mmCIF file of C-alpha atoms in Angstrom:
data_model
loop_
_atom_site.group_PDB
_atom_site.id
_atom_site.type_symbol
_atom_site.label_atom_id
_atom_site.label_comp_id
_atom_site.label_asym_id
_atom_site.label_seq_id
_atom_site.Cartn_x
_atom_site.Cartn_y
_atom_site.Cartn_z
ATOM 1 C CA GLN A 1 0.000 0.000 0.000
ATOM 2 C CA SER A 2 1.393 3.421 -0.971
ATOM 3 C CA ALA A 3 2.080 6.119 1.566
ATOM 4 C CA LEU A 4 -0.471 8.869 2.028
ATOM 5 C CA THR A 5 0.297 11.990 -0.008
ATOM 6 C CA GLN A 6 1.493 15.107 1.793
ATOM 7 C CA PRO A 7 3.190 18.229 0.430
ATOM 8 C CA ALA A 8 6.934 17.994 0.907
ATOM 9 C CA SER A 9 7.137 21.417 2.496
ATOM 10 C CA VAL A 10 5.068 24.340 3.685
ATOM 11 C CA SER A 11 6.106 27.624 5.204
ATOM 12 C CA GLY A 12 4.593 30.580 6.986
ATOM 13 C CA SER A 13 5.500 33.609 9.033
ATOM 14 C CA PRO A 14 4.986 33.863 12.774
ATOM 15 C CA GLY A 15 1.350 34.520 13.590
ATOM 16 C CA GLN A 16 0.063 33.189 10.269
ATOM 17 C CA SER A 17 -1.951 30.022 9.713
ATOM 18 C CA ILE A 18 -0.935 27.078 7.553
ATOM 19 C CA THR A 19 -2.692 23.913 6.468
ATOM 20 C CA ILE A 20 -1.076 20.581 5.632
ATOM 21 C CA SER A 21 -3.068 18.140 3.532
ATOM 22 C CA CYS A 22 -2.963 14.352 3.629
ATOM 23 C CA THR A 23 -4.573 12.551 0.713
ATOM 24 C CA GLY A 24 -5.384 8.867 0.661
ATOM 25 C CA THR A 25 -8.137 6.668 -0.698
ATOM 26 C CA SER A 26 -11.494 5.314 0.345
ATOM 27 C CA SER A 27 -9.597 2.330 1.777
ATOM 28 C CA ASP A 28 -7.830 4.435 4.360
ATOM 29 C CA VAL A 29 -8.393 8.151 5.023
ATOM 30 C CA GLY A 30 -11.811 8.241 3.395
ATOM 31 C CA GLY A 31 -13.038 5.035 4.960
ATOM 32 C CA TYR A 32 -12.232 5.556 8.614
ATOM 33 C CA ASN A 33 -12.083 8.337 11.179
ATOM 34 C CA PHE A 34 -8.719 7.041 12.374
ATOM 35 C CA VAL A 35 -6.423 9.740 11.045
ATOM 36 C CA SER A 36 -3.670 10.946 13.356
ATOM 37 C CA TRP A 37 -1.122 13.725 13.025
ATOM 38 C CA TYR A 38 2.362 13.691 14.517
ATOM 39 C CA GLN A 39 4.993 16.368 15.002
ATOM 40 C CA HIS A 40 8.582 15.158 14.740
ATOM 41 C CA HIS A 41 11.656 17.130 15.636
ATOM 42 C CA PRO A 42 14.673 15.151 14.391
ATOM 43 C CA GLY A 43 16.437 13.396 17.228
ATOM 44 C CA LYS A 44 13.349 13.398 19.422
ATOM 45 C CA ALA A 45 10.373 11.088 19.699
ATOM 46 C CA PRO A 46 7.346 11.916 17.529
ATOM 47 C CA LYS A 47 4.508 13.674 19.342
ATOM 48 C CA LEU A 48 0.825 12.996 18.792
ATOM 49 C CA MET A 49 -0.906 16.269 17.916
ATOM 50 C CA ILE A 50 -4.304 15.093 16.619
ATOM 51 C CA SER A 51 -6.049 11.723 16.838
ATOM 52 C CA GLU A 52 -9.208 10.381 15.197
ATOM 53 C CA VAL A 53 -9.282 13.208 12.630
ATOM 54 C CA SER A 54 -9.887 16.104 15.006
ATOM 55 C CA ASP A 55 -9.319 15.138 18.654
ATOM 56 C CA ARG A 56 -6.591 17.081 20.387
ATOM 57 C CA PRO A 57 -4.812 15.224 23.200
ATOM 58 C CA SER A 58 -4.454 16.873 26.541
ATOM 59 C CA GLY A 59 -1.521 19.256 26.568
ATOM 60 C CA VAL A 60 -1.530 19.993 22.843
ATOM 61 C CA SER A 61 -2.054 23.665 22.009
ATOM 62 C CA ASN A 62 -5.481 24.601 20.656
ATOM 63 C CA ARG A 63 -3.624 26.256 17.779
ATOM 64 C CA PHE A 64 -3.565 22.779 16.233
ATOM 65 C CA SER A 65 -6.741 21.446 14.631
ATOM 66 C CA GLY A 66 -7.657 18.615 12.302
ATOM 67 C CA SER A 67 -10.402 17.938 9.789
ATOM 68 C CA LYS A 68 -11.326 15.605 6.961
ATOM 69 C CA SER A 69 -13.251 15.824 3.727
ATOM 70 C CA GLY A 70 -13.596 12.738 1.585
ATOM 71 C CA ASN A 71 -10.199 11.118 1.088
ATOM 72 C CA THR A 72 -8.232 14.139 2.312
ATOM 73 C CA ALA A 73 -7.421 15.031 5.903
ATOM 74 C CA SER A 74 -5.944 18.348 6.957
ATOM 75 C CA LEU A 75 -3.930 19.733 9.827
ATOM 76 C CA THR A 76 -4.198 23.455 10.467
ATOM 77 C CA ILE A 77 -1.799 25.360 12.675
ATOM 78 C CA SER A 78 -2.879 28.864 13.568
ATOM 79 C CA GLY A 79 -0.771 31.595 15.130
ATOM 80 C CA LEU A 80 2.468 30.028 13.893
ATOM 81 C CA GLN A 81 5.329 30.052 16.360
ATOM 82 C CA ALA A 82 9.005 29.350 15.832
ATOM 83 C CA GLU A 83 8.727 26.195 17.957
ATOM 84 C CA ASP A 84 6.230 24.749 15.450
ATOM 85 C CA GLU A 85 9.021 24.267 12.924
ATOM 86 C CA ALA A 86 9.262 20.495 12.529
ATOM 87 C CA ASP A 87 8.274 17.591 10.302
ATOM 88 C CA TYR A 88 4.603 16.645 10.346
ATOM 89 C CA TYR A 89 3.167 13.265 9.467
ATOM 90 C CA CYS A 90 -0.343 11.994 9.033
ATOM 91 C CA SER A 91 -1.269 8.363 9.526
ATOM 92 C CA SER A 92 -4.388 6.369 8.826
ATOM 93 C CA TYR A 93 -5.873 2.998 9.633
ATOM 94 C CA THR A 94 -6.576 0.966 6.507
ATOM 95 C CA SER A 95 -9.045 -1.619 5.249
ATOM 96 C CA SER A 96 -6.267 -4.223 5.585
ATOM 97 C CA SER A 97 -6.215 -3.554 9.346
ATOM 98 C CA LEU A 98 -2.816 -1.934 8.985
ATOM 99 C CA VAL A 99 -1.526 1.608 9.445
ATOM 100 C CA ILE A 100 0.148 3.799 6.861
ATOM 101 C CA PHE A 101 1.933 7.117 7.220
ATOM 102 C CA GLY A 102 2.145 10.045 4.888
ATOM 103 C CA GLY A 103 5.474 10.979 3.372
ATOM 104 C CA GLY A 104 5.871 13.877 5.780
ATOM 105 C CA THR A 105 5.798 17.661 5.454
ATOM 106 C CA LYS A 106 8.595 19.949 6.551
ATOM 107 C CA LEU A 107 7.196 23.090 8.124
ATOM 108 C CA THR A 108 9.426 26.136 8.014
ATOM 109 C CA VAL A 109 8.581 29.183 10.099
ATOM 110 C CA LEU A 110 10.038 32.138 8.232
ATOM 111 C CA GLN B 1 3.835 8.692 34.477
ATOM 112 C CA VAL B 2 3.830 6.588 31.355
ATOM 113 C CA GLN B 3 7.321 5.770 30.106
ATOM 114 C CA LEU B 4 8.678 3.593 27.356
ATOM 115 C CA VAL B 5 12.410 2.967 27.596
ATOM 116 C CA GLN B 6 14.142 1.312 24.673
ATOM 117 C CA SER B 7 17.380 -0.612 24.473
ATOM 118 C CA GLY B 8 20.572 0.982 23.224
ATOM 119 C CA ALA B 9 22.006 1.481 19.782
ATOM 120 C CA GLU B 10 23.022 -1.550 17.745
ATOM 121 C CA VAL B 11 25.472 -2.084 14.902
ATOM 122 C CA LYS B 12 24.870 -5.171 12.795
ATOM 123 C CA LYS B 13 26.277 -6.691 9.658
ATOM 124 C CA PRO B 14 24.104 -7.376 6.614
ATOM 125 C CA GLY B 15 22.233 -10.648 6.996
ATOM 126 C CA ALA B 16 22.246 -10.519 10.787
ATOM 127 C CA SER B 17 19.288 -10.053 13.128
ATOM 128 C CA VAL B 18 18.541 -7.399 15.710
ATOM 129 C CA LYS B 19 16.176 -7.475 18.677
ATOM 130 C CA VAL B 20 15.087 -4.154 20.166
ATOM 131 C CA SER B 21 13.368 -3.998 23.539
ATOM 132 C CA CYS B 22 10.861 -1.499 24.904
ATOM 133 C CA LYS B 23 10.176 -1.533 28.652
ATOM 134 C CA ALA B 24 6.918 0.080 29.706
ATOM 135 C CA SER B 25 6.018 1.584 33.047
ATOM 136 C CA GLY B 26 3.374 3.815 34.566
ATOM 137 C CA TYR B 27 0.328 1.958 33.222
ATOM 138 C CA THR B 28 -1.215 -1.494 32.998
ATOM 139 C CA PHE B 29 0.884 -3.048 30.241
ATOM 140 C CA THR B 30 -1.773 -5.482 29.032
ATOM 141 C CA SER B 31 -4.360 -2.730 28.536
ATOM 142 C CA PHE B 32 -2.680 -1.303 25.445
ATOM 143 C CA GLY B 33 -0.864 -2.415 22.341
ATOM 144 C CA ILE B 34 2.608 -1.464 21.197
ATOM 145 C CA SER B 35 3.356 -0.129 17.730
ATOM 146 C CA TRP B 36 6.793 -0.082 16.145
ATOM 147 C CA VAL B 37 7.688 2.751 13.768
ATOM 148 C CA ARG B 38 10.971 3.533 12.097
ATOM 149 C CA ARG B 39 12.613 6.511 10.455
ATOM 150 C CA ALA B 40 15.500 5.875 8.089
ATOM 151 C CA PRO B 41 17.983 8.646 7.247
ATOM 152 C CA GLY B 42 16.427 11.106 4.840
ATOM 153 C CA GLN B 43 13.119 9.232 4.931
ATOM 154 C CA GLY B 44 9.808 9.661 6.701
ATOM 155 C CA LEU B 45 8.110 7.724 9.452
ATOM 156 C CA GLU B 46 7.200 4.174 8.501
ATOM 157 C CA TRP B 47 4.863 1.835 10.372
ATOM 158 C CA VAL B 48 6.459 -1.548 10.953
ATOM 159 C CA GLY B 49 3.713 -3.271 12.918
ATOM 160 C CA TRP B 50 1.703 -3.625 16.103
ATOM 161 C CA ILE B 51 1.271 -6.151 18.891
ATOM 162 C CA SER B 52 -1.467 -6.496 21.455
ATOM 163 C CA ALA B 53 0.061 -6.735 24.907
ATOM 164 C CA TYR B 54 -3.167 -8.399 26.033
ATOM 165 C CA ASP B 55 -3.113 -11.497 23.812
ATOM 166 C CA GLY B 56 -0.020 -11.185 21.606
ATOM 167 C CA HIS B 57 -2.019 -10.646 18.416
ATOM 168 C CA THR B 58 0.190 -9.039 15.782
ATOM 169 C CA LYS B 59 -0.190 -7.078 12.570
ATOM 170 C CA TYR B 60 2.831 -6.416 10.380
ATOM 171 C CA ALA B 61 3.281 -4.105 7.431
ATOM 172 C CA GLN B 62 3.375 -6.158 4.244
ATOM 173 C CA LYS B 63 6.925 -4.998 3.573
ATOM 174 C CA TYR B 64 8.191 -6.732 6.729
ATOM 175 C CA GLN B 65 6.095 -9.902 6.658
ATOM 176 C CA GLY B 66 8.382 -12.885 7.149
ATOM 177 C CA ARG B 67 11.270 -10.781 8.417
ATOM 178 C CA VAL B 68 9.889 -9.269 11.611
ATOM 179 C CA THR B 69 8.591 -10.793 14.825
ATOM 180 C CA MET B 70 7.030 -8.783 17.635
ATOM 181 C CA THR B 71 6.595 -10.277 21.088
ATOM 182 C CA THR B 72 5.819 -9.192 24.623
ATOM 183 C CA ASP B 73 6.812 -10.376 28.083
ATOM 184 C CA THR B 74 3.993 -9.409 30.419
ATOM 185 C CA SER B 75 6.020 -10.409 33.490
ATOM 186 C CA THR B 76 8.443 -7.564 32.797
ATOM 187 C CA SER B 77 6.114 -5.240 30.817
ATOM 188 C CA THR B 78 8.516 -5.366 27.911
ATOM 189 C CA ALA B 79 7.851 -5.493 24.178
ATOM 190 C CA TYR B 80 10.366 -6.758 21.645
ATOM 191 C CA MET B 81 10.839 -6.332 17.925
ATOM 192 C CA GLU B 82 13.175 -8.692 16.084
ATOM 193 C CA LEU B 83 14.135 -7.927 12.499
ATOM 194 C CA ARG B 84 16.030 -10.577 10.545
ATOM 195 C CA SER B 85 18.060 -10.672 7.337
ATOM 196 C CA LEU B 86 19.129 -7.091 7.866
ATOM 197 C CA ARG B 87 20.049 -4.951 4.872
ATOM 198 C CA SER B 88 21.775 -1.599 4.715
ATOM 199 C CA ASP B 89 18.442 0.098 4.065
ATOM 200 C CA ASP B 90 17.206 -1.162 7.445
ATOM 201 C CA THR B 91 19.496 1.418 9.024
ATOM 202 C CA ALA B 92 17.059 3.607 10.940
ATOM 203 C CA VAL B 93 15.864 4.797 14.297
ATOM 204 C CA TYR B 94 13.248 2.375 15.559
ATOM 205 C CA TYR B 95 10.574 3.659 17.940
ATOM 206 C CA CYS B 96 8.086 1.814 20.079
ATOM 207 C CA ALA B 97 4.864 3.572 20.994
ATOM 208 C CA ARG B 98 1.866 2.743 23.132
ATOM 209 C CA GLY B 99 -1.376 2.653 21.258
ATOM 210 C CA SER B 100 -4.159 0.956 19.400
ATOM 211 C CA LEU B 101 -4.177 -0.931 16.135
ATOM 212 C CA THR B 102 -6.128 1.940 14.641
ATOM 213 C CA GLY B 103 -2.956 3.958 14.827
ATOM 214 C CA THR B 104 -3.338 6.391 17.681
ATOM 215 C CA THR B 105 -0.069 6.271 19.610
ATOM 216 C CA ASN B 106 0.233 8.738 22.436
ATOM 217 C CA TYR B 107 3.417 7.701 24.242
ATOM 218 C CA TRP B 108 6.695 6.986 22.510
ATOM 219 C CA GLY B 109 10.037 5.503 23.436
ATOM 220 C CA GLN B 110 13.221 7.468 22.915
ATOM 221 C CA GLY B 111 14.182 5.521 19.813
ATOM 222 C CA THR B 112 16.890 2.957 19.086
ATOM 223 C CA LEU B 113 19.387 3.519 16.293
ATOM 224 C CA VAL B 114 20.080 0.367 14.337
ATOM 225 C CA THR B 115 22.983 0.647 11.929
ATOM 226 C CA VAL B 116 23.508 -2.065 9.330
ATOM 227 C CA SER B 117 26.970 -1.933 7.830
ATOM 228 C CA SER B 118 29.620 -4.320 6.669
#
């Protein structure tokens, strides 16, 4: 099964909002509300930012939000801060009872 | 507090096997599964598989079927991932994470660097 499709990079200035898309198929993103988003700073453990499309775990800033439409999920970060600069990955449960990740998006805060 | 502590870095030759451990604490081990995820140099996160700490049920990514075995030892709250027939492109940081088969993983280990080199 191919990885979910994410833009390779996005950028924004402090205070702005950005959205990262994650496109799959009806066999994964479109078929289940089990899309998660992770933030990964190289050298550190990934951090869960959004689970089940739009649920924000305790301790995650409310500047992070998730949504889904059809086969595409999205992560929006509002009020960009320098500390948000990282790699972001989506993941989805699939019809094969497996999990696949997106290729990752590098967020640059200008 | 929930903690997952992984074993240390490994250097292996091509064709060898590696077994990475992940010791859990701070929660009831058998109430959650353990996922294994890796990140190779210059690559993104990749799901390797998942094991139920309750009954040992496993799911492996197709790419690793036949080469990976995940196990748990409930007496020590430790999960293991063994990868066999190592190749240079298996060089990566391997992470364990607590979570469900549906993919939500909310606690992660610190990662274990596995280097495969002749």
